[in-house]
Amino acid sequence: MANNTVTIIDNRTGKKFDFPILLPTIGQSVVDISDFYKDTGMFTFDRGFTSTASCRSRITYIDGAKGKLMYRGYDISYLANKKTYLDAAYLLLHKDLPTKQQYDAFSYELKKRSFIHEGMKKLFDAFPDNAHPMAILSSAVAALSTFYFDSLDMDTPEEVIEMAHRIIAKIPTIAAFSYRYSNGLPVIYPDLDKGFTENFLYMLRGYPHHHVELSPIEVEALDTIFTLHADHEQNASTTAVRVVASTHAHPYAAISAGIGALWGRAHGGANESVIRQLEMIGTIDNVEKFIKKAKDKNDPFRLMGFGHRVYKNFDPRAKILKKLRDQLVDELDIDSELIAVANKIEQIALSDEYFVSRNLYPNIDFYSGLILEALKIPKEMFAVIFVIGRTPGWIAQWIELKEQPDMKIARPRQLYLGPNERTPE
Ligand code: SDX
């Protein structure tokens, strides 16, 4: 019976080093190299952590080859099509789907925390009118830690869940307020008679003392988008949350770090870039020219919404969103010219050797933008929508890290290529 180890031989010395293989429930096994430096005197090198497992986790599973995604063992297509976003958020936080009673209690807990301290509003006044909502959101979430400093040292599971409910409930309000302030509009406070997703659209679109019509199809579409964004294993922004959490910083400082990381166009900022890119391409006649640019090594142009570190097949979330987009074309009056450009890009890229050989498929961001635009959500708010959806996942990952008895501060090493010691003249 082969033992569960790998042996590494340093061919310079012939010395052999054995490292244990840790076995998963499903998916890739890992080689535990925690003692690699102690045993070999060397570091491992893994640019962008492409082959590195940073933690043990029981939250989300991705099979990149098969294009599969599960939250706590439930397939994303089941959750997106048969459950609500609050079901998915509760599942991520509590490891099981909620009963009706648990769902109602969870929804109430979020509603009663959806208001923000009036003192927070002074923060919005400090930003210039054209401030990007992601900059406002990451600042405001960090500022929340000044109002809830007691969350720095929580002693009971009840305190942790209170912290979780608070941030999940307040981020949509902060997001809506930041949009309203940026556009010189009166802020709309949460309406406790509305559900989580409907309330966000209401705070974004409403006017004081004026009934605003929100169609069920719009609320349902956004709720599905939130569910699809709720968690995604150890991506860049979740890693940022875990790194900050490992130093015992305030949980809202960790979430603020996650927002900062998500903002990048290589990550959560891609959905805004996709729409801007489709608009720049403009017509299907221009698609070939931009595909050529995307393939040119000397051209920094990238096809936004294409490619993924893990999925080497269709992103399952992209498949669900593409179907939803096509269902909503009429109901939401989605821009058919931009759909034609997107479909042309997809048709060419999925048969072009450059993309096929690199396993570059459409990802979640390729389709979400067109639906969000049709929901009258401004482009600069697209990454904010991603944050609202992802917050329960970030919090679940934060809780899992803190529950690990052997949690260590994140502190990678380096391959030093700088100068040798220099003697000052
Ligand atoms: C999200 O990690 C997550 O799970 C993230 C996310 C989540 O839910 O949290 O799924 C959300 O961030 C989705 C990804 C959104 N980003 C984009 O759509 C931006 C465009 N995509 C690329 O920037 C890129 O594909 C990444 C960042 C998504 C993945 O980058 P990798 O894994 O580091 O891959 P790579 O850059 O090493 O690319 C491999 C090859 C390279 O060519 P070669 O050097 O082999 O010749 O593929 C090429 C790249 O040049 N390539 C692209 C491309 N993406 C990769 N070429 C043209 N257009 C692209 N979009």
Coordinates of C-alpha atoms and ligand atoms in Angstrom, one line a residue:
M1 CA 0.0 0.0 0.0
A2 CA 1.7 3.2 -1.2
N3 CA 2.1 5.6 1.7
N4 CA 0.5 9.0 1.2
T5 CA 3.7 11.0 0.7
V6 CA 5.7 12.6 -2.1
T7 CA 9.5 12.4 -2.1
I8 CA 11.5 15.4 -3.4
I9 CA 15.2 14.8 -4.2
D10 CA 17.6 17.7 -4.2
N11 CA 19.8 16.6 -7.2
R12 CA 22.6 18.9 -6.1
T13 CA 23.1 16.7 -3.0
G14 CA 21.1 13.6 -3.6
K15 CA 19.2 14.3 -0.3
K16 CA 15.6 13.1 -0.2
F17 CA 12.7 14.8 1.5
D18 CA 9.3 13.2 2.2
F19 CA 6.1 15.3 2.5
P20 CA 2.6 14.0 3.4
I21 CA -0.3 14.0 0.9
L22 CA -3.5 15.3 2.5
L23 CA -6.6 13.8 0.9
P24 CA -9.8 15.9 0.1
T25 CA -13.5 14.9 0.3
I26 CA -13.5 15.5 -3.5
G27 CA -11.1 17.3 -5.9
Q28 CA -7.3 17.8 -5.7
S29 CA -5.2 16.2 -3.0
V30 CA -2.6 18.5 -1.5
V31 CA 1.1 18.1 -0.5
D32 CA 1.6 19.5 3.0
I33 CA 4.8 21.5 2.7
S34 CA 4.4 23.3 6.0
D35 CA 7.9 21.9 7.0
F36 CA 9.5 22.4 3.6
Y37 CA 11.7 25.3 4.7
K38 CA 12.6 23.6 8.1
D39 CA 13.5 20.3 6.3
T40 CA 15.2 21.7 3.1
G41 CA 16.3 25.2 3.9
M42 CA 14.6 26.3 0.8
F43 CA 11.3 28.1 0.0
T44 CA 8.8 27.0 -2.7
F45 CA 8.0 29.5 -5.5
D46 CA 4.5 29.8 -6.9
R47 CA 3.7 33.1 -8.8
G48 CA 0.1 34.0 -8.1
F49 CA -0.4 30.9 -6.0
T50 CA -1.5 28.9 -9.1
S51 CA -0.6 25.6 -7.4
T52 CA -1.0 26.5 -3.8
A53 CA -3.8 25.6 -1.3
S54 CA -3.8 28.3 1.3
C55 CA -6.2 26.7 3.8
R56 CA -8.5 23.8 4.6
S57 CA -12.1 24.7 3.8
R58 CA -15.6 23.2 3.9
I59 CA -17.5 26.1 2.3
T60 CA -17.2 26.1 -1.6
Y61 CA -16.0 23.6 -4.1
I62 CA -15.1 24.3 -7.7
D63 CA -14.2 21.8 -10.3
G64 CA -12.5 23.9 -13.0
A65 CA -12.3 21.1 -15.5
K66 CA -15.9 20.2 -15.3
G67 CA -17.2 23.8 -14.7
K68 CA -18.8 22.8 -11.4
L69 CA -19.5 25.0 -8.4
M70 CA -21.1 24.0 -5.0
Y71 CA -21.8 26.0 -1.8
R72 CA -21.7 23.6 1.1
G73 CA -22.3 20.7 -1.3
Y74 CA -25.3 22.2 -3.1
D75 CA -24.9 22.7 -6.8
I76 CA -25.0 26.4 -7.9
S77 CA -27.7 25.7 -10.5
Y78 CA -30.0 24.3 -7.8
L79 CA -29.4 27.3 -5.5
A80 CA -29.7 29.9 -8.3
N81 CA -32.9 28.4 -9.8
K82 CA -34.7 27.0 -6.8
K83 CA -33.6 29.0 -3.8
T84 CA -33.3 32.7 -2.9
Y85 CA -30.1 34.7 -2.2
L86 CA -30.9 34.7 1.6
D87 CA -31.2 30.9 1.4
A88 CA -27.6 30.8 -0.1
A89 CA -26.3 33.4 2.4
Y90 CA -27.8 31.4 5.4
L91 CA -26.3 28.2 3.9
L92 CA -22.8 29.7 3.7
L93 CA -23.0 31.1 7.2
H94 CA -24.7 28.2 9.0
K95 CA -23.7 25.2 6.9
D96 CA -27.3 24.1 6.1
L97 CA -30.2 25.6 4.2
P98 CA -32.7 27.3 6.5
T99 CA -36.1 26.1 7.5
K100 CA -39.0 28.5 6.9
Q101 CA -38.7 29.6 10.5
Q102 CA -34.9 30.1 10.3
Y103 CA -35.3 32.0 7.0
D104 CA -37.8 34.4 8.5
A105 CA -35.7 35.0 11.6
F106 CA -32.6 35.5 9.4
S107 CA -34.5 38.0 7.2
Y108 CA -35.8 39.9 10.2
E109 CA -32.3 40.0 11.8
L110 CA -30.9 41.6 8.6
K111 CA -33.8 44.0 8.2
K112 CA -33.5 45.4 11.7
R113 CA -29.7 46.0 11.1
S114 CA -30.2 47.6 7.6
F115 CA -30.0 51.2 8.9
I116 CA -26.6 52.8 9.3
H117 CA -25.6 55.2 12.1
E118 CA -26.5 58.7 11.2
G119 CA -22.9 59.7 11.9
M120 CA -21.9 57.6 8.9
K121 CA -23.6 60.1 6.6
K122 CA -21.0 62.7 7.3
L123 CA -18.5 60.4 5.7
F124 CA -20.3 60.5 2.4
D125 CA -20.2 64.3 2.4
A126 CA -16.4 64.1 2.5
F127 CA -16.1 62.4 -0.9
P128 CA -16.0 64.3 -4.2
D129 CA -19.1 64.0 -6.4
N130 CA -17.3 61.8 -8.9
A131 CA -15.9 59.4 -6.3
H132 CA -16.1 55.7 -7.5
P133 CA -18.7 53.9 -5.4
M134 CA -16.1 51.1 -4.7
A135 CA -13.8 53.6 -3.1
I136 CA -16.7 54.9 -1.0
L137 CA -17.8 51.4 -0.1
S138 CA -14.4 50.2 1.0
S139 CA -13.9 53.4 3.1
A140 CA -17.3 53.3 4.6
V141 CA -17.0 49.6 5.6
A142 CA -13.6 50.3 7.2
A143 CA -15.3 53.2 9.0
L144 CA -18.0 50.9 10.3
S145 CA -15.3 49.4 12.6
T146 CA -15.2 52.7 14.5
F147 CA -18.9 52.3 15.3
Y148 CA -18.6 48.7 16.3
F149 CA -15.2 48.5 17.9
D150 CA -16.5 45.7 20.2
S151 CA -16.3 43.3 17.2
L152 CA -12.5 43.4 17.4
D153 CA -12.7 40.8 20.2
M154 CA -15.8 38.6 20.1
D155 CA -16.1 35.9 22.7
T156 CA -19.2 34.0 21.8
P157 CA -20.7 32.6 18.6
E158 CA -23.7 34.9 19.1
E159 CA -21.4 37.9 18.9
V160 CA -19.9 36.6 15.7
I161 CA -23.2 36.0 14.1
E162 CA -24.3 39.5 15.2
M163 CA -21.2 40.9 13.5
A164 CA -22.0 38.9 10.4
H165 CA -25.7 40.0 10.2
R166 CA -24.7 43.6 10.7
I167 CA -22.3 43.8 7.8
I168 CA -24.5 41.8 5.4
A169 CA -27.4 44.1 6.3
K170 CA -25.5 47.4 6.1
I171 CA -23.5 47.0 2.9
P172 CA -26.5 47.3 0.6
T173 CA -27.6 50.5 2.5
I174 CA -24.1 51.9 2.3
A175 CA -23.9 51.0 -1.4
A176 CA -27.2 52.7 -2.2
F177 CA -26.3 55.7 -0.1
S178 CA -23.0 56.1 -1.9
Y179 CA -24.8 56.0 -5.3
R180 CA -27.4 58.5 -4.2
Y181 CA -24.8 60.9 -2.7
S182 CA -22.6 60.6 -5.8
N183 CA -25.5 61.7 -7.9
G184 CA -26.8 64.5 -5.6
L185 CA -30.0 62.5 -4.9
P186 CA -31.8 62.3 -1.5
V187 CA -30.9 59.1 0.3
I188 CA -33.7 56.5 0.6
Y189 CA -33.8 54.7 3.9
P190 CA -34.5 50.9 4.0
D191 CA -38.2 49.9 3.9
L192 CA -38.6 47.1 6.5
D193 CA -41.7 45.8 4.6
K194 CA -39.4 44.9 1.7
G195 CA -37.2 41.8 1.2
F196 CA -33.4 42.1 1.1
T197 CA -33.0 42.4 -2.7
E198 CA -36.1 44.4 -3.4
N199 CA -35.0 46.8 -0.6
F200 CA -31.7 47.4 -2.3
L201 CA -33.3 48.3 -5.7
Y202 CA -35.8 50.5 -3.8
M203 CA -33.0 52.4 -2.0
L204 CA -31.3 52.8 -5.4
R205 CA -34.3 54.0 -7.3
G206 CA -36.8 55.4 -4.9
Y207 CA -37.8 59.0 -4.2
P208 CA -39.1 60.4 -0.9
H209 CA -42.9 60.0 -0.5
H210 CA -43.1 58.4 -3.9
H211 CA -44.1 54.8 -4.7
V212 CA -41.5 53.2 -7.0
E213 CA -42.6 50.3 -9.2
L214 CA -40.2 47.3 -8.9
S215 CA -41.2 44.4 -11.2
P216 CA -40.9 40.9 -9.6
I217 CA -38.8 39.9 -12.7
E218 CA -36.2 42.6 -11.9
V219 CA -36.0 41.6 -8.2
E220 CA -35.7 37.9 -9.1
A221 CA -33.0 38.6 -11.7
L222 CA -30.9 40.6 -9.2
D223 CA -31.5 38.0 -6.5
T224 CA -30.1 35.3 -8.8
I225 CA -27.1 37.5 -9.5
F226 CA -26.5 37.9 -5.8
T227 CA -26.7 34.1 -5.3
L228 CA -24.2 33.5 -8.1
H229 CA -21.7 35.9 -6.6
A230 CA -22.1 34.7 -2.9
D231 CA -18.8 32.8 -2.7
H232 CA -16.1 31.4 -4.8
E233 CA -13.4 29.5 -2.8
Q234 CA -10.0 31.2 -2.3
N235 CA -10.1 33.9 -5.0
A236 CA -8.0 37.1 -4.7
S237 CA -10.5 39.1 -2.6
T238 CA -11.3 36.2 -0.3
T239 CA -7.6 35.7 0.2
A240 CA -7.2 39.4 1.1
V241 CA -10.0 38.9 3.7
R242 CA -8.2 35.9 5.1
V243 CA -4.8 37.5 5.2
V244 CA -6.2 40.5 7.1
A245 CA -8.2 38.2 9.4
S246 CA -5.1 36.2 10.2
T247 CA -3.6 39.3 11.9
H248 CA -6.6 39.6 14.3
A249 CA -7.6 42.9 12.7
H250 CA -11.2 44.1 13.0
P251 CA -13.5 41.9 10.8
Y252 CA -14.8 45.0 8.9
A253 CA -11.2 46.0 8.1
A254 CA -10.9 42.5 6.5
I255 CA -14.1 43.0 4.5
S256 CA -12.8 46.4 3.4
A257 CA -9.6 44.8 2.2
G258 CA -11.7 42.3 0.3
I259 CA -13.6 45.2 -1.4
G260 CA -10.4 46.8 -2.4
A261 CA -9.1 43.6 -4.0
L262 CA -12.4 42.9 -5.7
W263 CA -12.3 46.3 -7.3
G264 CA -9.5 45.4 -9.7
R265 CA -10.5 44.8 -13.4
A266 CA -8.9 41.4 -13.4
H267 CA -11.3 40.4 -10.6
G268 CA -14.7 41.9 -9.7
G269 CA -14.2 45.0 -11.6
A270 CA -14.4 43.0 -14.8
N271 CA -18.2 43.2 -15.1
E272 CA -18.0 47.0 -15.5
S273 CA -15.0 46.6 -18.0
V274 CA -17.0 44.0 -20.0
I275 CA -19.8 46.5 -20.7
R276 CA -17.5 49.3 -21.5
Q277 CA -15.6 47.0 -23.8
L278 CA -18.7 45.8 -25.6
E279 CA -19.8 49.5 -26.1
M280 CA -16.3 50.3 -27.4
I281 CA -16.4 47.5 -29.9
G282 CA -19.9 48.7 -30.8
T283 CA -20.9 46.5 -33.7
I284 CA -20.3 42.9 -34.7
D285 CA -18.2 44.2 -37.7
N286 CA -15.5 45.4 -35.2
V287 CA -15.3 42.1 -33.3
E288 CA -12.6 40.5 -35.4
K289 CA -10.3 43.5 -34.9
F290 CA -10.5 43.3 -31.1
I291 CA -10.2 39.5 -31.0
K292 CA -6.9 40.1 -32.9
K293 CA -5.8 42.7 -30.3
A294 CA -6.6 40.2 -27.5
K295 CA -4.4 37.6 -29.1
D296 CA -1.5 40.0 -29.7
K297 CA 1.2 39.4 -27.0
N298 CA 2.4 42.9 -27.5
D299 CA -1.0 44.4 -27.0
P300 CA -2.1 44.9 -23.4
F301 CA -5.8 44.6 -24.5
R302 CA -7.5 41.7 -22.9
L303 CA -11.0 40.3 -23.6
M304 CA -12.8 41.3 -20.4
G305 CA -15.1 38.5 -19.1
F306 CA -12.9 35.8 -20.7
G307 CA -10.6 33.4 -18.9
H308 CA -10.4 32.2 -15.3
R309 CA -7.7 31.0 -13.0
V310 CA -9.7 27.9 -12.1
Y311 CA -12.4 27.3 -14.7
K312 CA -10.8 25.7 -17.8
N313 CA -14.4 25.1 -19.0
F314 CA -17.5 27.3 -19.1
D315 CA -18.0 29.1 -15.7
P316 CA -21.3 27.4 -14.5
R317 CA -22.4 30.8 -13.3
A318 CA -21.9 32.2 -16.8
K319 CA -24.1 29.5 -18.2
I320 CA -26.9 30.4 -15.8
L321 CA -26.5 34.1 -16.5
K322 CA -26.5 33.7 -20.2
K323 CA -29.8 31.8 -20.0
L324 CA -31.2 34.4 -17.7
R325 CA -30.1 37.2 -20.0
D326 CA -31.7 35.6 -23.0
Q327 CA -34.9 35.1 -21.0
L328 CA -35.0 38.7 -19.9
V329 CA -34.2 40.3 -23.3
D330 CA -37.8 41.4 -23.8
E331 CA -39.0 41.9 -20.2
L332 CA -35.9 44.1 -19.4
D333 CA -35.4 45.6 -22.8
I334 CA -31.7 44.4 -22.9
D335 CA -29.6 46.1 -25.5
S336 CA -29.8 43.6 -28.4
E337 CA -26.9 45.2 -30.3
L338 CA -24.6 44.6 -27.3
I339 CA -25.9 41.0 -27.0
A340 CA -25.1 40.5 -30.7
V341 CA -21.6 41.8 -30.1
A342 CA -21.2 39.5 -27.0
N343 CA -22.5 36.5 -28.9
K344 CA -20.2 37.2 -31.8
I345 CA -17.2 37.4 -29.4
E346 CA -18.2 34.2 -27.8
Q347 CA -18.8 32.4 -31.1
I348 CA -15.3 33.4 -32.5
A349 CA -13.4 32.9 -29.2
L350 CA -14.8 29.5 -28.5
S351 CA -13.5 28.2 -31.9
D352 CA -10.2 30.2 -32.1
E353 CA -7.1 28.2 -31.3
Y354 CA -5.6 31.0 -29.2
F355 CA -8.5 30.8 -26.7
V356 CA -9.2 27.1 -27.0
S357 CA -5.5 26.2 -26.4
R358 CA -5.5 28.4 -23.3
N359 CA -8.9 27.2 -22.0
L360 CA -10.3 30.7 -22.1
Y361 CA -14.1 30.6 -21.7
P362 CA -16.6 33.3 -20.8
N363 CA -16.8 33.8 -17.0
I364 CA -19.5 35.2 -14.8
D365 CA -18.6 38.8 -15.6
F366 CA -19.2 38.3 -19.4
Y367 CA -22.9 38.1 -18.9
S368 CA -23.8 39.9 -15.6
G369 CA -23.1 43.4 -17.0
L370 CA -25.9 43.3 -19.6
I371 CA -28.5 42.2 -17.1
L372 CA -27.3 44.8 -14.5
E373 CA -27.5 47.5 -17.1
A374 CA -31.0 46.4 -18.1
L375 CA -31.9 46.6 -14.3
K376 CA -30.9 50.3 -14.6
I377 CA -27.9 49.8 -12.4
P378 CA -25.2 52.2 -13.4
K379 CA -21.9 50.7 -14.6
E380 CA -19.9 52.1 -11.8
M381 CA -22.1 50.2 -9.4
F382 CA -21.5 46.8 -11.0
A383 CA -18.6 45.8 -8.8
V384 CA -20.7 47.1 -5.8
I385 CA -23.4 44.5 -6.7
F386 CA -20.6 41.9 -6.7
V387 CA -19.6 43.0 -3.1
I388 CA -23.2 42.8 -1.9
G389 CA -23.5 39.3 -3.2
R390 CA -20.0 38.2 -2.0
T391 CA -20.2 39.5 1.6
P392 CA -21.8 36.4 3.1
G393 CA -19.1 34.3 1.5
W394 CA -16.3 36.5 2.8
I395 CA -17.8 36.4 6.3
A396 CA -18.2 32.6 6.2
Q397 CA -14.5 32.3 5.1
W398 CA -13.6 34.7 7.9
I399 CA -15.5 32.6 10.5
E400 CA -14.0 29.4 9.2
L401 CA -10.4 30.8 9.5
K402 CA -11.0 32.1 13.0
E403 CA -12.5 28.7 14.1
Q404 CA -9.3 26.9 13.0
P405 CA -7.3 26.1 16.2
D406 CA -4.0 26.1 14.2
M407 CA -4.7 29.5 12.5
K408 CA -1.4 31.2 11.6
I409 CA -0.7 34.7 10.5
A410 CA -0.3 34.8 6.7
R411 CA 3.4 35.6 6.1
P412 CA 4.8 34.2 2.8
R413 CA 8.5 34.5 1.9
Q414 CA 10.3 35.5 -1.3
L415 CA 13.0 34.7 -3.9
Y416 CA 15.4 37.6 -3.2
L417 CA 17.1 39.0 -6.3
G418 CA 18.2 42.3 -4.8
P419 CA 21.8 43.5 -4.2
N420 CA 24.3 41.8 -1.9
E421 CA 25.3 43.9 1.1
R422 CA 26.9 47.1 0.0
T423 CA 29.6 49.0 1.8
P424 CA 28.6 52.7 2.3
E425 CA 31.1 55.0 0.6
Ligands
SDX1 C1 -13.6 36.9 -11.3 O1 -10.8 33.7 -8.8 C2 -12.1 33.8 -8.9 O2 -12.8 32.9 -8.6 C3 -12.6 35.1 -9.4 C4 -14.1 35.2 -9.6 C5 -14.9 35.1 -8.3 O3 -16.1 34.8 -8.3 O4 -14.3 35.5 -7.3 O5 -14.5 34.1 -10.4 C6 -14.5 36.5 -10.3 O6 -12.6 37.6 -11.0 C7 -13.7 36.3 -12.8 C8 -12.5 36.8 -13.7 C9 -12.9 38.2 -14.2 N1 -11.7 38.8 -14.9 C10 -11.7 39.0 -16.2 O7 -12.6 38.6 -17.0 C11 -10.5 39.7 -16.8 C12 -10.0 39.0 -18.1 N2 -9.4 37.8 -17.6 C13 -8.0 37.7 -17.5 O8 -7.4 38.9 -16.9 C14 -7.5 36.4 -16.8 O9 -8.1 35.4 -17.6 C15 -7.7 36.1 -15.4 C16 -7.2 37.2 -14.5 C17 -9.2 36.0 -15.1 C18 -7.0 34.8 -15.0 O10 -5.7 35.0 -15.2 P1 -4.6 33.8 -14.9 O11 -5.3 32.6 -14.4 O12 -3.5 34.4 -14.2 O13 -4.2 33.4 -16.4 P2 -3.0 34.1 -17.2 O14 -3.1 35.6 -17.1 O15 -1.8 33.4 -16.8 O16 -3.4 33.7 -18.7 C19 -3.0 32.5 -19.3 C20 -2.8 32.8 -20.8 C21 -1.9 34.0 -21.0 O17 -1.4 33.8 -22.4 P3 0.1 33.1 -22.5 O18 1.1 33.9 -21.6 O19 -0.1 31.7 -22.1 O20 0.5 33.3 -24.0 O21 -4.1 33.2 -21.3 C22 -4.0 34.6 -21.8 C23 -2.8 35.2 -21.1 O22 -2.3 36.2 -21.9 N3 -5.3 35.2 -21.3 C24 -6.0 36.1 -22.1 C25 -7.1 36.4 -21.3 N4 -7.0 35.8 -20.1 C26 -5.9 35.1 -20.1 N5 -5.8 36.6 -23.3 C27 -6.8 37.5 -23.8 N6 -7.9 37.8 -23.1 C28 -8.1 37.3 -21.8 N7 -9.2 37.7 -21.1

